[in-house]
mmCIF file of C-alpha atoms in Angstrom:
data_model
loop_
_atom_site.group_PDB
_atom_site.id
_atom_site.type_symbol
_atom_site.label_atom_id
_atom_site.label_comp_id
_atom_site.label_asym_id
_atom_site.label_seq_id
_atom_site.Cartn_x
_atom_site.Cartn_y
_atom_site.Cartn_z
ATOM 1 C CA MET G 109 -16.178 115.106 100.957
ATOM 2 C CA ASP G 110 -12.301 115.092 102.182
ATOM 3 C CA SER G 111 -10.047 116.009 99.513
ATOM 4 C CA GLY G 112 -7.865 113.576 100.065
ATOM 5 C CA LEU G 113 -10.550 110.837 99.655
ATOM 6 C CA LEU G 114 -11.500 112.650 96.644
ATOM 7 C CA VAL G 115 -8.099 112.758 95.046
ATOM 8 C CA LEU G 116 -7.443 109.094 95.733
ATOM 9 C CA LEU G 117 -11.000 108.448 93.367
ATOM 10 C CA SER G 118 -9.266 110.652 90.677
ATOM 11 C CA VAL G 119 -7.039 108.371 90.536
ATOM 12 C CA ALA G 120 -8.207 105.159 90.424
ATOM 13 C CA LEU G 121 -10.974 106.424 87.955
ATOM 14 C CA GLY G 122 -7.764 107.335 85.827
ATOM 15 C CA LEU G 123 -6.191 104.206 85.946
ATOM 16 C CA ALA G 124 -9.632 102.527 84.953
ATOM 17 C CA VAL G 125 -10.064 104.994 82.245
ATOM 18 C CA GLY G 126 -6.233 104.213 81.232
ATOM 19 C CA THR G 127 -6.833 100.186 81.756
ATOM 20 C CA VAL G 128 -9.618 100.212 79.508
ATOM 21 C CA PHE G 129 -7.931 102.006 76.512
ATOM 22 C CA VAL G 130 -4.599 100.227 76.320
ATOM 23 C CA PHE G 131 -6.921 97.397 76.564
ATOM 24 C CA VAL G 132 -8.771 98.495 73.675
ATOM 25 C CA LEU G 133 -5.639 99.844 71.755
ATOM 26 C CA PHE G 134 -4.130 96.114 72.368
ATOM 27 C CA ALA G 135 -7.173 94.695 70.742
ATOM 28 C CA ALA G 136 -7.407 97.115 67.687
ATOM 29 C CA SER G 137 -4.131 96.070 67.261
ATOM 30 C CA ARG G 138 -4.370 92.535 67.455
ATOM 31 C CA ARG G 139 -7.043 93.123 64.781
ATOM 32 C CA GLY G 140 -5.015 94.976 62.758
ATOM 33 C CA ASP G 141 -2.066 91.990 62.533
ATOM 34 C CA HIS G 142 -4.363 89.609 61.725
ATOM 35 C CA ALA G 143 -5.679 91.405 58.455
ATOM 36 C CA ALA G 144 -2.280 92.160 57.493
ATOM 37 C CA THR G 145 -1.735 88.787 57.692
ATOM 38 C CA ILE G 146 -5.114 88.057 55.426
ATOM 39 C CA ILE G 147 -3.859 90.472 53.299
ATOM 40 C CA ASP G 148 -0.123 90.141 52.824
ATOM 41 C CA PRO G 149 1.016 89.912 49.175
ATOM 42 C CA SER G 150 4.470 88.403 50.201
ATOM 43 C CA VAL G 151 5.046 84.966 49.288
ATOM 44 C CA PRO G 152 6.695 81.866 51.809
ATOM 45 C CA ASP G 153 10.319 82.329 51.958
ATOM 46 C CA GLY G 154 12.641 80.797 49.287
ATOM 47 C CA VAL G 155 9.388 81.348 46.365
ATOM 48 C CA ASP G 156 10.853 84.170 44.668
ATOM 49 C CA GLN G 157 13.739 82.699 43.977
ATOM 50 C CA VAL G 158 12.657 79.857 43.017
ATOM 51 C CA ILE G 159 9.652 81.925 40.789
ATOM 52 C CA ASP G 160 12.579 83.662 39.491
ATOM 53 C CA ALA G 161 14.885 80.490 38.400
ATOM 54 C CA ILE G 162 12.808 78.280 36.688
ATOM 55 C CA ASP G 163 12.350 77.694 33.031
ATOM 56 C CA SER G 164 8.622 77.722 33.294
ATOM 57 C CA ALA G 165 5.934 80.660 33.348
ATOM 58 C CA GLY G 166 5.479 80.467 37.462
ATOM 59 C CA VAL G 167 2.493 82.199 38.811
ATOM 60 C CA VAL G 168 1.473 82.489 42.467
ATOM 61 C CA LEU G 169 -1.859 83.171 43.445
ATOM 62 C CA ASP G 170 -3.810 84.450 46.860
ATOM 63 C CA ALA G 171 -6.787 83.897 47.667
ATOM 64 C CA SER G 172 -8.911 86.475 45.726
ATOM 65 C CA ASN G 173 -6.809 85.315 42.777
ATOM 66 C CA ASN G 174 -4.715 88.223 42.711
ATOM 67 C CA VAL G 175 -1.439 87.887 41.349
ATOM 68 C CA VAL G 176 1.423 88.071 43.969
ATOM 69 C CA LYS G 177 3.730 86.847 42.151
ATOM 70 C CA ALA G 178 5.104 85.848 38.206
ATOM 71 C CA SER G 179 7.835 85.011 36.681
ATOM 72 C CA PRO G 180 9.384 86.659 32.993
ATOM 73 C CA ALA G 181 8.136 83.899 31.273
ATOM 74 C CA ALA G 182 4.373 84.120 32.167
ATOM 75 C CA LEU G 183 4.650 87.928 31.792
ATOM 76 C CA ALA G 184 6.365 86.827 28.267
ATOM 77 C CA PHE G 185 3.305 84.479 27.466
ATOM 78 C CA GLY G 186 0.593 87.276 28.257
ATOM 79 C CA LEU G 187 -0.844 85.460 31.361
ATOM 80 C CA VAL G 188 -1.031 87.466 33.848
ATOM 81 C CA TRP G 189 -2.496 91.486 32.972
ATOM 82 C CA ASN G 190 -2.961 93.923 35.388
ATOM 83 C CA GLN G 191 -1.983 91.546 38.643
ATOM 84 C CA GLY G 192 -4.437 88.899 37.271
ATOM 85 C CA LEU G 193 -4.476 85.715 35.173
ATOM 86 C CA VAL G 194 -6.023 86.854 31.481
ATOM 87 C CA HIS G 195 -7.294 83.484 29.973
ATOM 88 C CA PRO G 196 -10.890 82.308 31.559
ATOM 89 C CA GLU G 197 -8.971 78.741 31.553
ATOM 90 C CA LEU G 198 -6.483 78.879 33.870
ATOM 91 C CA VAL G 199 -9.034 81.113 36.122
ATOM 92 C CA ALA G 200 -11.475 77.969 36.261
ATOM 93 C CA MET G 201 -8.482 75.146 36.480
ATOM 94 C CA VAL G 202 -7.311 77.654 39.948
ATOM 95 C CA ASP G 203 -10.766 77.668 40.839
ATOM 96 C CA SER G 204 -11.376 74.444 41.035
ATOM 97 C CA VAL G 205 -7.992 73.268 42.785
ATOM 98 C CA ARG G 206 -9.165 75.919 45.421
ATOM 99 C CA ARG G 207 -12.156 74.322 46.112
ATOM 100 C CA THR G 208 -10.667 70.551 45.762
ATOM 101 C CA GLY G 209 -7.526 70.775 46.908
ATOM 102 C CA VAL G 210 -6.508 68.108 44.251
ATOM 103 C CA PRO G 211 -3.737 69.400 42.237
ATOM 104 C CA ALA G 212 -4.521 69.582 38.121
ATOM 105 C CA SER G 213 -2.760 69.337 35.213
ATOM 106 C CA THR G 214 -4.191 69.645 31.392
ATOM 107 C CA GLU G 215 -2.817 71.133 28.083
ATOM 108 C CA LEU G 216 -4.224 74.521 26.394
ATOM 109 C CA SER G 217 -4.671 76.629 23.934
ATOM 110 C CA LEU G 218 -4.862 80.323 24.752
ATOM 111 C CA ALA G 219 -4.391 83.762 22.992
ATOM 112 C CA ARG G 220 -0.922 85.348 23.913
ATOM 113 C CA GLY G 221 -2.555 88.010 25.627
ATOM 114 C CA PRO G 222 -5.810 89.981 26.407
ATOM 115 C CA PHE G 223 -5.784 91.025 22.859
ATOM 116 C CA GLY G 224 -2.829 89.392 20.697
ATOM 117 C CA GLU G 225 -4.081 86.861 18.204
ATOM 118 C CA ALA G 226 -1.354 84.332 17.716
ATOM 119 C CA THR G 227 -1.781 81.095 19.831
ATOM 120 C CA ILE G 228 0.139 79.396 22.331
ATOM 121 C CA HIS G 229 0.484 76.420 23.800
ATOM 122 C CA LEU G 230 0.619 75.445 27.395
ATOM 123 C CA SER G 231 1.028 72.212 29.456
ATOM 124 C CA VAL G 232 -0.269 73.782 32.930
ATOM 125 C CA ARG G 233 -0.216 72.312 36.653
ATOM 126 C CA VAL G 234 -1.617 74.010 39.561
ATOM 127 C CA ALA G 235 -1.596 73.033 43.326
ATOM 128 C CA ARG G 236 -1.610 74.404 46.516
ATOM 129 C CA LEU G 237 0.748 76.702 47.889
ATOM 130 C CA GLY G 238 1.165 76.374 51.380
ATOM 131 C CA THR G 239 -2.858 76.827 53.229
ATOM 132 C CA ARG G 240 -3.221 80.455 51.413
ATOM 133 C CA TYR G 241 -1.809 80.378 48.082
ATOM 134 C CA LEU G 242 -1.789 78.032 44.947
ATOM 135 C CA LEU G 243 1.121 78.207 42.039
ATOM 136 C CA LEU G 244 0.356 77.356 38.655
ATOM 137 C CA LEU G 245 3.212 76.801 36.474
ATOM 138 C CA ALA G 246 2.729 76.634 32.593
ATOM 139 C CA ASP G 247 5.386 75.289 29.748
ATOM 140 C CA ASP G 248 5.295 76.704 26.819
ATOM 141 C CA ARG G 249 4.934 73.253 24.342
ATOM 142 C CA THR G 250 3.912 75.737 20.805
ATOM 143 C CA GLU G 251 7.132 74.463 19.611
ATOM 144 C CA ALA G 252 6.278 70.923 19.483
ATOM 145 C CA HIS G 253 3.208 71.279 18.397
ATOM 146 C CA ARG G 254 3.786 73.163 15.418
ATOM 147 C CA LEU G 255 6.980 70.423 14.514
ATOM 148 C CA GLU G 256 3.986 67.882 14.752
ATOM 149 C CA GLU G 257 2.019 69.953 12.020
ATOM 150 C CA VAL G 258 4.999 70.270 10.014
ATOM 151 C CA ARG G 259 5.211 66.433 10.150
ATOM 152 C CA ARG G 260 1.156 65.503 9.667
ATOM 153 C CA ASP G 261 1.676 68.281 6.715
ATOM 154 C CA PHE G 262 4.949 66.835 5.394
ATOM 155 C CA ILE G 263 3.169 63.052 5.311
ATOM 156 C CA ALA G 264 0.314 64.107 4.012
ATOM 157 C CA ASN G 265 2.029 66.312 0.709
ATOM 158 C CA ILE G 266 4.578 62.874 1.132
ATOM 159 C CA SER G 267 1.173 60.384 0.154
ATOM 160 C CA HIS G 268 -0.533 63.144 -1.892
ATOM 161 C CA GLU G 269 2.886 63.522 -4.477
ATOM 162 C CA LEU G 270 3.749 59.937 -4.764
ATOM 163 C CA LYS G 271 -0.176 59.011 -5.687
ATOM 164 C CA THR G 272 0.332 60.757 -9.033
ATOM 165 C CA PRO G 273 3.279 59.044 -10.149
ATOM 166 C CA ILE G 274 2.197 55.380 -9.174
ATOM 167 C CA GLY G 275 -1.064 55.714 -10.111
ATOM 168 C CA ALA G 276 -0.087 56.739 -13.706
ATOM 169 C CA ILE G 277 2.580 53.686 -13.783
ATOM 170 C CA SER G 278 -0.172 51.708 -12.550
ATOM 171 C CA LEU G 279 -2.921 52.417 -15.347
ATOM 172 C CA LEU G 280 -0.335 52.474 -18.576
ATOM 173 C CA ALA G 281 1.098 49.213 -17.223
ATOM 174 C CA GLU G 282 -2.362 47.918 -17.546
ATOM 175 C CA ALA G 283 -2.960 49.671 -20.926
ATOM 176 C CA LEU G 284 0.407 48.226 -22.162
ATOM 177 C CA GLU G 285 -1.431 44.901 -22.763
ATOM 178 C CA PRO G 286 -4.527 45.517 -24.954
ATOM 179 C CA ALA G 287 -2.161 47.675 -26.924
ATOM 180 C CA SER G 288 0.398 44.846 -27.319
ATOM 181 C CA ASP G 289 -0.365 43.984 -31.079
ATOM 182 C CA ASP G 290 0.361 48.052 -31.554
ATOM 183 C CA PRO G 291 4.070 48.800 -31.796
ATOM 184 C CA GLU G 292 3.314 52.502 -32.041
ATOM 185 C CA GLN G 293 0.652 52.284 -28.739
ATOM 186 C CA VAL G 294 3.718 50.448 -26.705
ATOM 187 C CA ARG G 295 6.789 52.717 -27.405
ATOM 188 C CA ARG G 296 4.330 55.869 -26.538
ATOM 189 C CA PHE G 297 3.086 54.347 -23.045
ATOM 190 C CA ALA G 298 6.473 52.924 -22.554
ATOM 191 C CA LYS G 299 7.832 56.331 -22.807
ATOM 192 C CA ARG G 300 5.248 57.629 -20.309
ATOM 193 C CA LEU G 301 5.844 55.101 -17.990
ATOM 194 C CA GLU G 302 10.008 55.856 -18.077
ATOM 195 C CA THR G 303 8.867 59.524 -17.303
ATOM 196 C CA GLU G 304 6.634 58.233 -14.414
ATOM 197 C CA ALA G 305 9.550 56.342 -13.061
ATOM 198 C CA VAL G 306 12.494 59.026 -13.298
ATOM 199 C CA ARG G 307 9.870 61.629 -11.583
ATOM 200 C CA LEU G 308 9.044 58.617 -8.902
ATOM 201 C CA GLY G 309 12.841 58.479 -8.626
ATOM 202 C CA ARG G 310 13.396 62.056 -8.249
ATOM 203 C CA ILE G 311 10.997 62.516 -5.573
ATOM 204 C CA THR G 312 11.841 60.056 -3.186
ATOM 205 C CA ARG G 313 15.614 61.317 -3.941
ATOM 206 C CA GLU G 314 14.417 64.865 -2.914
ATOM 207 C CA ILE G 315 12.357 63.504 -0.004
ATOM 208 C CA ILE G 316 15.343 61.547 1.401
ATOM 209 C CA GLU G 317 17.320 64.080 1.138
ATOM 210 C CA LEU G 318 15.571 66.332 2.646
ATOM 211 C CA SER G 319 14.851 64.430 5.368
ATOM 212 C CA ARG G 320 19.046 63.925 5.848
ATOM 213 C CA LEU G 321 19.026 68.260 5.451
ATOM 214 C CA GLN G 322 16.798 68.753 8.655
ATOM 215 C CA ALA G 323 19.087 65.821 10.769
ATOM 216 C CA ALA G 324 21.118 67.736 13.744
ATOM 217 C CA ASP G 325 24.405 67.202 13.152
ATOM 218 C CA VAL G 326 25.174 67.597 8.876
ATOM 219 C CA LEU G 327 28.045 69.256 8.808
ATOM 220 C CA THR G 328 30.019 67.075 11.533
ATOM 221 C CA ASP G 329 32.809 67.454 8.542
ATOM 222 C CA ALA G 330 32.774 70.750 7.754
ATOM 223 C CA GLU G 331 35.513 72.011 5.088
ATOM 224 C CA LEU G 332 36.848 74.838 3.321
ATOM 225 C CA VAL G 333 34.981 75.568 0.031
ATOM 226 C CA ASP G 334 36.622 76.567 -3.153
ATOM 227 C CA VAL G 335 33.180 78.550 -4.213
ATOM 228 C CA ASP G 336 34.520 78.998 -7.851
ATOM 229 C CA HIS G 337 34.322 75.063 -7.785
ATOM 230 C CA VAL G 338 31.214 74.935 -6.614
ATOM 231 C CA VAL G 339 29.769 77.251 -9.587
ATOM 232 C CA THR G 340 31.643 75.651 -12.432
ATOM 233 C CA SER G 341 30.088 72.498 -11.013
ATOM 234 C CA ALA G 342 26.811 73.625 -10.583
ATOM 235 C CA ILE G 343 26.791 74.917 -14.281
ATOM 236 C CA ASP G 344 28.685 72.131 -15.908
ATOM 237 C CA GLN G 345 25.483 69.474 -14.210
ATOM 238 C CA ASN G 346 22.819 71.993 -15.954
ATOM 239 C CA HIS G 347 24.523 71.751 -19.257
ATOM 240 C CA VAL G 348 22.356 69.186 -21.236
ATOM 241 C CA GLN G 349 18.978 71.426 -20.414
ATOM 242 C CA VAL G 350 20.234 74.469 -21.289
ATOM 243 C CA ASP G 351 21.468 73.162 -24.547
ATOM 244 C CA VAL G 352 18.319 71.517 -25.246
ATOM 245 C CA LYS G 353 16.817 75.341 -24.541
ATOM 246 C CA HIS G 354 19.317 76.705 -26.478
ATOM 247 C CA MET G 355 19.962 79.245 -23.616
ATOM 248 C CA VAL G 356 23.211 80.803 -22.495
ATOM 249 C CA ILE G 357 25.164 80.430 -18.991
ATOM 250 C CA VAL G 358 26.611 83.547 -17.637
ATOM 251 C CA GLY G 359 29.055 83.196 -14.358
ATOM 252 C CA GLY G 360 31.350 85.694 -13.555
ATOM 253 C CA GLY G 361 31.754 87.686 -10.015
ATOM 254 C CA ASP G 362 34.554 87.976 -7.094
ATOM 255 C CA ARG G 363 36.843 85.046 -7.570
ATOM 256 C CA GLY G 364 39.042 82.914 -5.221
ATOM 257 C CA ALA G 365 36.135 83.450 -2.429
ATOM 258 C CA GLY G 366 35.422 80.280 0.531
ATOM 259 C CA VAL G 367 33.440 79.392 3.129
ATOM 260 C CA TYR G 368 33.018 76.423 5.523
ATOM 261 C CA GLY G 369 30.801 73.247 4.434
ATOM 262 C CA ASP G 370 29.563 70.277 2.406
ATOM 263 C CA GLU G 371 30.501 70.412 -0.879
ATOM 264 C CA GLY G 372 28.334 68.166 -2.515
ATOM 265 C CA LEU G 373 25.339 70.324 -0.155
ATOM 266 C CA LEU G 374 26.352 73.469 -1.838
ATOM 267 C CA ILE G 375 26.696 72.318 -4.979
ATOM 268 C CA LEU G 376 23.315 70.503 -4.883
ATOM 269 C CA ALA G 377 22.288 73.873 -3.734
ATOM 270 C CA LEU G 378 23.063 75.624 -6.463
ATOM 271 C CA HIS G 379 22.272 72.850 -9.012
ATOM 272 C CA ASN G 380 18.790 73.305 -8.174
ATOM 273 C CA LEU G 381 18.460 77.563 -8.429
ATOM 274 C CA ILE G 382 20.099 76.874 -12.018
ATOM 275 C CA ALA G 383 17.970 74.009 -13.234
ATOM 276 C CA ASN G 384 15.198 76.017 -12.104
ATOM 277 C CA ALA G 385 16.165 78.796 -14.005
ATOM 278 C CA VAL G 386 16.287 76.638 -16.779
ATOM 279 C CA GLN G 387 13.191 74.927 -16.528
ATOM 280 C CA TYR G 388 10.896 78.305 -16.006
ATOM 281 C CA SER G 389 13.011 80.441 -18.759
ATOM 282 C CA PRO G 390 12.224 80.288 -22.213
ATOM 283 C CA GLU G 391 13.819 79.416 -24.857
ATOM 284 C CA GLY G 392 16.911 81.085 -25.867
ATOM 285 C CA THR G 393 17.545 83.736 -23.179
ATOM 286 C CA ARG G 394 20.603 83.907 -20.723
ATOM 287 C CA ILE G 395 21.212 82.640 -17.327
ATOM 288 C CA GLY G 396 24.131 84.610 -15.348
ATOM 289 C CA VAL G 397 25.252 83.452 -11.989
ATOM 290 C CA GLY G 398 27.274 85.520 -10.151
ATOM 291 C CA VAL G 399 30.199 86.063 -7.208
ATOM 292 C CA ARG G 400 30.047 88.626 -5.313
ATOM 293 C CA VAL G 401 32.483 89.285 -1.586
ATOM 294 C CA ASN G 402 31.030 91.624 0.763
ATOM 295 C CA GLU G 403 32.080 92.619 4.132
ATOM 296 C CA GLY G 404 32.438 88.752 5.528
ATOM 297 C CA ILE G 405 29.438 87.422 3.258
ATOM 298 C CA VAL G 406 29.688 85.372 -0.053
ATOM 299 C CA GLU G 407 26.796 85.985 -2.471
ATOM 300 C CA ILE G 408 25.677 84.075 -5.214
ATOM 301 C CA ALA G 409 23.365 84.821 -7.148
ATOM 302 C CA VAL G 410 21.489 83.414 -10.084
ATOM 303 C CA THR G 411 19.350 85.097 -12.228
ATOM 304 C CA ASP G 412 16.582 84.249 -15.053
ATOM 305 C CA GLN G 413 14.567 85.747 -17.686
ATOM 306 C CA GLY G 414 11.549 83.819 -16.670
ATOM 307 C CA VAL G 415 8.146 83.804 -15.854
ATOM 308 C CA GLY G 416 8.647 85.530 -12.813
ATOM 309 C CA ILE G 417 7.159 84.785 -9.568
ATOM 310 C CA PRO G 418 3.525 86.538 -7.969
ATOM 311 C CA GLU G 419 4.470 89.098 -5.510
ATOM 312 C CA GLU G 420 1.532 87.140 -3.276
ATOM 313 C CA ASP G 421 4.189 83.752 -2.990
ATOM 314 C CA LEU G 422 7.222 84.603 -2.913
ATOM 315 C CA GLY G 423 7.471 84.182 1.017
ATOM 316 C CA ARG G 424 5.955 80.371 0.101
ATOM 317 C CA VAL G 425 8.342 79.614 -2.592
ATOM 318 C CA PHE G 426 10.302 78.230 -0.067
ATOM 319 C CA GLU G 427 7.590 75.957 0.993
ATOM 320 C CA ARG G 428 7.906 72.012 0.628
ATOM 321 C CA PHE G 429 5.903 70.979 -2.619
ATOM 322 C CA PHE G 430 5.135 74.524 -3.041
ATOM 323 C CA ARG G 431 4.796 75.149 -7.147
ATOM 324 C CA VAL G 432 4.233 78.951 -8.328
ATOM 325 C CA ASP G 433 2.943 77.165 -11.712
ATOM 326 C CA GLN G 434 1.011 73.631 -10.347
ATOM 327 C CA ALA G 435 0.340 72.622 -14.084
ATOM 328 C CA ARG G 436 3.647 73.301 -15.828
ATOM 329 C CA SER G 437 5.591 72.030 -12.974
ATOM 330 C CA ARG G 438 4.080 68.758 -13.273
ATOM 331 C CA ASN G 439 4.471 68.434 -16.979
ATOM 332 C CA THR G 440 8.613 69.562 -16.324
ATOM 333 C CA GLY G 441 8.765 67.035 -13.526
ATOM 334 C CA GLY G 442 9.301 69.299 -10.725
ATOM 335 C CA THR G 443 8.935 67.719 -7.633
ATOM 336 C CA GLY G 444 8.639 71.218 -5.637
ATOM 337 C CA LEU G 445 10.959 70.526 -3.030
ATOM 338 C CA GLY G 446 14.112 71.311 -4.691
ATOM 339 C CA LEU G 447 13.559 75.339 -3.340
ATOM 340 C CA SER G 448 13.063 73.737 0.344
ATOM 341 C CA ILE G 449 16.437 71.600 -0.058
ATOM 342 C CA VAL G 450 18.355 74.740 -1.001
ATOM 343 C CA LYS G 451 16.761 76.589 2.050
ATOM 344 C CA HIS G 452 17.882 73.907 4.565
ATOM 345 C CA ILE G 453 21.130 73.542 3.098
ATOM 346 C CA VAL G 454 22.107 77.269 2.930
ATOM 347 C CA GLU G 455 20.550 77.524 6.751
ATOM 348 C CA ASN G 456 22.830 74.508 7.350
ATOM 349 C CA HIS G 457 25.880 76.852 6.815
ATOM 350 C CA GLY G 458 24.915 79.557 8.456
ATOM 351 C CA GLY G 459 23.471 81.141 5.505
ATOM 352 C CA ASP G 460 20.217 82.749 3.929
ATOM 353 C CA ILE G 461 18.556 82.838 0.903
ATOM 354 C CA ARG G 462 16.394 85.912 -0.461
ATOM 355 C CA VAL G 463 14.880 86.011 -3.445
ATOM 356 C CA TRP G 464 13.226 88.739 -5.850
ATOM 357 C CA SER G 465 11.311 88.519 -8.899
ATOM 358 C CA GLN G 466 9.076 90.239 -11.029
ATOM 359 C CA ILE G 467 6.442 88.893 -13.406
ATOM 360 C CA ALA G 468 7.924 88.136 -16.893
ATOM 361 C CA HIS G 469 10.824 89.975 -16.294
ATOM 362 C CA GLY G 470 12.138 86.769 -14.289
ATOM 363 C CA SER G 471 13.877 86.166 -10.813
ATOM 364 C CA THR G 472 17.294 86.595 -8.645
ATOM 365 C CA PHE G 473 17.656 84.355 -5.949
ATOM 366 C CA THR G 474 20.723 84.723 -3.967
ATOM 367 C CA ILE G 475 22.298 82.994 -1.249
ATOM 368 C CA ARG G 476 24.341 84.441 1.250
ATOM 369 C CA LEU G 477 26.844 82.207 3.531
ATOM 370 C CA PRO G 478 29.455 83.275 6.145
ATOM 371 C CA GLU G 479 33.006 83.564 4.446
ATOM 372 C CA ALA G 480 36.022 81.955 5.863
ATOM 373 C CA SER G 481 38.156 83.659 7.051
ATOM 374 C CA HIS G 482 41.360 84.998 5.551
ATOM 375 C CA ALA G 483 44.243 82.559 6.711
ATOM 376 C CA ALA G 484 42.100 79.602 6.226
ATOM 377 C CA ALA G 485 41.122 81.019 2.740
ATOM 378 C CA THR G 486 44.596 81.385 1.457
ATOM 379 C CA PRO G 487 44.798 77.963 -0.161
ATOM 380 C CA LEU G 488 41.989 78.983 -2.302
ATOM 381 C CA GLY G 489 43.761 82.081 -3.842
ATOM 382 C CA GLU G 490 47.285 79.754 -4.250
ATOM 383 C CA GLN G 491 45.266 77.659 -6.319
ATOM 384 C CA GLN G 492 43.651 79.456 -8.748
#
C-alpha cells in the first residue's frame, strides 16, 4: 500500500478515536454534573441567613430527609442528631408534606433530644422550599404550657381551699337554728363561725395579694427602704401571737442597711416568716431576726426552735397551698400561701430566699436582697 495513503488512513483513524473519546468524556462530565446537582447539600441563596436570624428552630431537609441546614435553636431543642431528625413525629410530617405538597402545622410534645427525659412543647410547621427541599419551623411553647398548667392547678387549689371554710360556715349556720334554745351551743357555733369567716377572709386576701404580686410591674414606684424599720414593724405586727405563746423575739445584726423596693411588701414578707415561726414553734421558745450585710447583699434571717421541715419537703415549701403538716396548718388557720407570697415579694425585689431546717431543732429562712448604693443609703445612716 502506498505510504501516503497509509498516513492518511492513520490520521483519519486517530481523529475518529479522539472524537469518540472526547464525546465519552463530555457525556461522563454531564452525568457527573447532574449527579452533583442532585446531591449538592447547598441551599438556595439567602436561606442560610434567614435560618440563622429567626427565633424559631429551623431545619432544611433534602429529598432523602438529610438535614442540610439547622438553626442553633433546632440543635438546642434536640430536634436534629447526626444529620437527621430525631423524632418520628417530625419525620412523618415531613414525609406527608413531601408526598402531598400541602404545608402542614401541628402542636407536638416531644422528648428533648434522643435520650433525654425532659419534654418540650412545640408548634411545628412544614412546607416546601423550592422543588428539592423542605423547611421545618418549630416555635417553643413549653413555657406557655407550663403557665397554663400552673393556672389550672391554681384554680383547682383555690376551689378546694375555699370549699372547706364555706362548707363549714354553711353547716354551722344550719346547726344554729335547732340550737337556738341552748345559749351555750349558740356561743360555741358562733365562735366556730367567726373562726371560719376569719380563715375565709385570710385566704381571699392572700389570693388577691399573690395575684397582684404576679403582675408585671408591682414595683414601678420603688423607693429606698430602711431595713431596720422593716424588721421593727414586722416584729411589732406579731407581738400579740408571741405574747399568747409566751415566746420571745430577739432582733440584732448590722444596722443602717438599705434596699430599693416597696416597704409595705417587704414588711409583709418578713411578717409572714415571723408568723410561720411563731405558729410552728412550741410555747416559751425564742425566735431570732438578724440582719447581715455582706458584699452588697442584705440578708434578713428568721430562726426558730420549731418542729422543723423534712428534707424531702424543703424544695416545696414555697409552692402555693403546700403545707408540711396539713392538719396542723388547718387547725391554726394556715392558708398555705404565706411562703409563696414571701417568695414572690423577694423575687420581685431582685433577691432570693433560702431555707435551712432540721427536724425537732427548728428552721432558718433567709431573705437575700441587693443592697442600695452607699450614696443612696447615706440618709438612712443619718436617721439612726
